[in-house]
Amino acid sequence: MLLHINSKILISKNVLFLFMGVFIHNIQIISVWYKFDLEKTMAIKLIQMLLFITVIIIYFRRIRKYFALRYLKRYVFPVEIREKLIVQYPHLTDHQLDKVMEGLRMYFYLSRKYSSTMAMPSLVVDTAWHEFLLFSHDYMAFSKSAFGKYFHHV
């Protein structure tokens, strides 16, 4: 079915998918003089539909990752983790403890951003993670929101 745009340009209904963000290189504008077979038209529609679904899936995964990373940046760790770190590392100042908690946040952030596990930056940050794991309910909710599943300690 052909649509008239500005009464000069003839454009196919299939090409309108381009306006939804799907860019298809090999689909041409249908002119009045060229007719597609039914099989070719169905194949093109199937390809367009599959590409559109792929784009939607990629888009929603990126959106989900964006919100997870935003959640990680804003998450407030339980205060008890800090208190337990003070007991284990009494020589650390408040500023150093802030850096430890920020190191834990960045470890989680980078693990989520790059979808992989990495080496732990320091023993103190690893200890903070161990203490966080002891708050099972909080850690489960945190993992679900940040990673979509339980994030195992490795």
Short mmCIF file of C-alpha atoms in Angstrom, two decimals:
data_model
loop_
_atom_site.label_atom_id
_atom_site.label_comp_id
_atom_site.label_asym_id
_atom_site.label_seq_id
_atom_site.Cartn_x
_atom_site.Cartn_y
_atom_site.Cartn_z
CA MET A 1 0.00 0.00 0.00
CA LEU A 2 1.47 3.32 -1.05
CA LEU A 3 1.08 6.51 0.93
CA HIS A 4 1.22 9.99 -0.54
CA ILE A 5 3.45 12.41 1.34
CA ASN A 6 3.33 16.06 0.23
CA SER A 7 1.58 14.70 -2.89
CA LYS A 8 4.96 14.28 -4.63
CA ILE A 9 6.81 11.47 -2.84
CA LEU A 10 5.54 7.90 -2.84
CA ILE A 11 6.81 5.86 0.07
CA SER A 12 5.95 2.33 1.15
CA LYS A 13 4.31 1.51 4.45
CA ASN A 14 7.28 -0.71 5.26
CA VAL A 15 9.72 2.18 5.14
CA LEU A 16 7.75 3.95 7.87
CA PHE A 17 9.52 1.61 10.32
CA LEU A 18 12.54 3.85 9.83
CA PHE A 19 10.74 6.56 11.77
CA MET A 20 10.52 4.17 14.74
CA GLY A 21 14.29 3.85 14.93
CA VAL A 22 14.78 0.70 12.87
CA PHE A 23 17.26 1.28 10.08
CA ILE A 24 17.16 -1.29 7.31
CA HIS A 25 19.74 -0.88 4.55
CA ASN A 26 18.45 -3.29 1.94
CA ILE A 27 14.79 -2.27 1.76
CA GLN A 28 14.11 0.14 -1.08
CA ILE A 29 11.34 2.68 -1.55
CA ILE A 30 8.60 1.10 -3.62
CA SER A 31 7.74 3.06 -6.70
CA VAL A 32 4.53 2.82 -8.70
CA TRP A 33 6.28 0.91 -11.49
CA TYR A 34 7.84 -1.90 -9.40
CA LYS A 35 5.75 -4.64 -7.80
CA PHE A 36 6.88 -7.16 -5.19
CA ASP A 37 5.87 -10.78 -5.18
CA LEU A 38 3.81 -11.82 -2.18
CA GLU A 39 6.67 -14.04 -0.94
CA LYS A 40 9.21 -11.22 -1.08
CA THR A 41 6.85 -8.88 0.72
CA MET A 42 6.24 -11.44 3.47
CA ALA A 43 9.98 -12.11 3.81
CA ILE A 44 10.69 -8.38 4.07
CA LYS A 45 7.97 -7.95 6.70
CA LEU A 46 9.36 -10.88 8.67
CA ILE A 47 12.88 -9.41 8.56
CA GLN A 48 11.55 -6.02 9.61
CA MET A 49 9.61 -7.55 12.48
CA LEU A 50 12.65 -9.52 13.69
CA LEU A 51 14.88 -6.46 13.48
CA PHE A 52 12.30 -4.37 15.29
CA ILE A 53 12.02 -6.96 18.08
CA THR A 54 15.82 -7.12 18.34
CA VAL A 55 16.05 -3.35 18.63
CA ILE A 56 13.35 -3.33 21.31
CA ILE A 57 15.15 -6.03 23.32
CA ILE A 58 18.47 -4.18 23.11
CA TYR A 59 16.75 -0.92 24.05
CA PHE A 60 15.07 -2.40 27.14
CA ARG A 61 18.29 -4.08 28.27
CA ARG A 62 20.07 -0.74 28.05
CA ILE A 63 17.27 0.98 29.94
CA ARG A 64 17.41 -1.69 32.64
CA LYS A 65 21.20 -1.33 32.88
CA TYR A 66 20.90 2.46 33.06
CA PHE A 67 18.49 2.27 36.00
CA ALA A 68 20.61 -0.37 37.74
CA LEU A 69 23.70 1.82 37.48
CA ARG A 70 21.75 4.81 38.74
CA TYR A 71 20.53 2.69 41.65
CA LEU A 72 24.13 1.70 42.47
CA LYS A 73 25.29 5.31 42.47
CA ARG A 74 22.56 6.32 44.93
CA TYR A 75 22.46 3.24 47.16
CA VAL A 76 23.08 3.85 50.86
CA PHE A 77 24.84 0.92 52.51
CA PRO A 78 23.69 -0.19 55.98
CA VAL A 79 25.47 1.80 58.70
CA GLU A 80 26.28 -1.42 60.54
CA ILE A 81 28.82 -2.34 57.84
CA ARG A 82 30.86 0.71 58.76
CA GLU A 83 30.58 -0.09 62.45
CA LYS A 84 31.86 -3.62 61.88
CA LEU A 85 34.74 -2.33 59.77
CA ILE A 86 35.75 0.02 62.60
CA VAL A 87 35.99 -2.98 64.92
CA GLN A 88 38.15 -4.94 62.46
CA TYR A 89 40.24 -1.96 61.29
CA PRO A 90 40.40 0.49 64.23
CA HIS A 91 43.28 2.43 62.66
CA LEU A 92 41.11 3.67 59.74
CA THR A 93 39.85 7.25 59.89
CA ASP A 94 36.33 8.28 58.90
CA HIS A 95 37.65 9.58 55.59
CA GLN A 96 39.36 6.24 54.90
CA LEU A 97 36.17 4.35 55.78
CA ASP A 98 34.28 6.55 53.32
CA LYS A 99 36.83 5.57 50.67
CA VAL A 100 36.36 1.88 51.52
CA MET A 101 32.58 2.14 51.10
CA GLU A 102 33.06 4.09 47.88
CA GLY A 103 35.45 1.36 46.69
CA LEU A 104 32.75 -1.24 47.36
CA ARG A 105 30.22 0.86 45.46
CA MET A 106 32.59 1.24 42.50
CA TYR A 107 33.32 -2.50 42.51
CA PHE A 108 29.59 -3.23 42.22
CA TYR A 109 29.15 -0.45 39.67
CA LEU A 110 31.92 -1.70 37.37
CA SER A 111 30.79 -5.32 37.76
CA ARG A 112 27.29 -4.31 36.61
CA LYS A 113 28.45 -1.94 33.89
CA TYR A 114 30.73 -4.47 32.24
CA SER A 115 28.69 -7.56 33.21
CA SER A 116 31.64 -9.39 34.62
CA THR A 117 33.39 -10.14 37.85
CA MET A 118 36.69 -8.46 38.53
CA ALA A 119 39.50 -8.76 41.00
CA MET A 120 38.73 -7.18 44.35
CA PRO A 121 40.57 -3.84 44.69
CA SER A 122 41.60 -4.36 48.34
CA LEU A 123 41.23 -6.62 51.34
CA VAL A 124 39.33 -3.95 53.28
CA VAL A 125 36.76 -3.55 50.47
CA ASP A 126 36.41 -7.34 50.36
CA THR A 127 35.81 -7.34 54.12
CA ALA A 128 33.12 -4.68 53.64
CA TRP A 129 31.46 -6.94 51.05
CA HIS A 130 31.60 -9.89 53.50
CA GLU A 131 29.93 -7.75 56.14
CA PHE A 132 27.29 -6.66 53.63
CA LEU A 133 26.58 -10.31 52.82
CA LEU A 134 25.70 -10.88 56.49
CA PHE A 135 22.71 -8.58 56.03
CA SER A 136 20.97 -11.22 53.91
CA HIS A 137 17.67 -9.44 53.36
CA ASP A 138 19.32 -6.14 52.45
CA TYR A 139 21.87 -7.84 50.20
CA MET A 140 19.19 -9.86 48.37
CA ALA A 141 17.15 -6.73 47.69
CA PHE A 142 20.30 -4.87 46.63
CA SER A 143 21.39 -7.68 44.28
CA LYS A 144 17.94 -7.95 42.72
CA SER A 145 17.75 -4.21 42.06
CA ALA A 146 21.34 -3.77 40.90
CA PHE A 147 22.00 -7.03 39.03
CA GLY A 148 18.57 -8.56 38.45
CA LYS A 149 19.63 -11.65 40.39
CA TYR A 150 21.73 -12.64 43.38
CA PHE A 151 25.29 -11.38 42.89
CA HIS A 152 27.56 -14.10 44.26
CA HIS A 153 30.73 -13.36 46.12
CA VAL A 154 33.70 -14.83 44.27
#
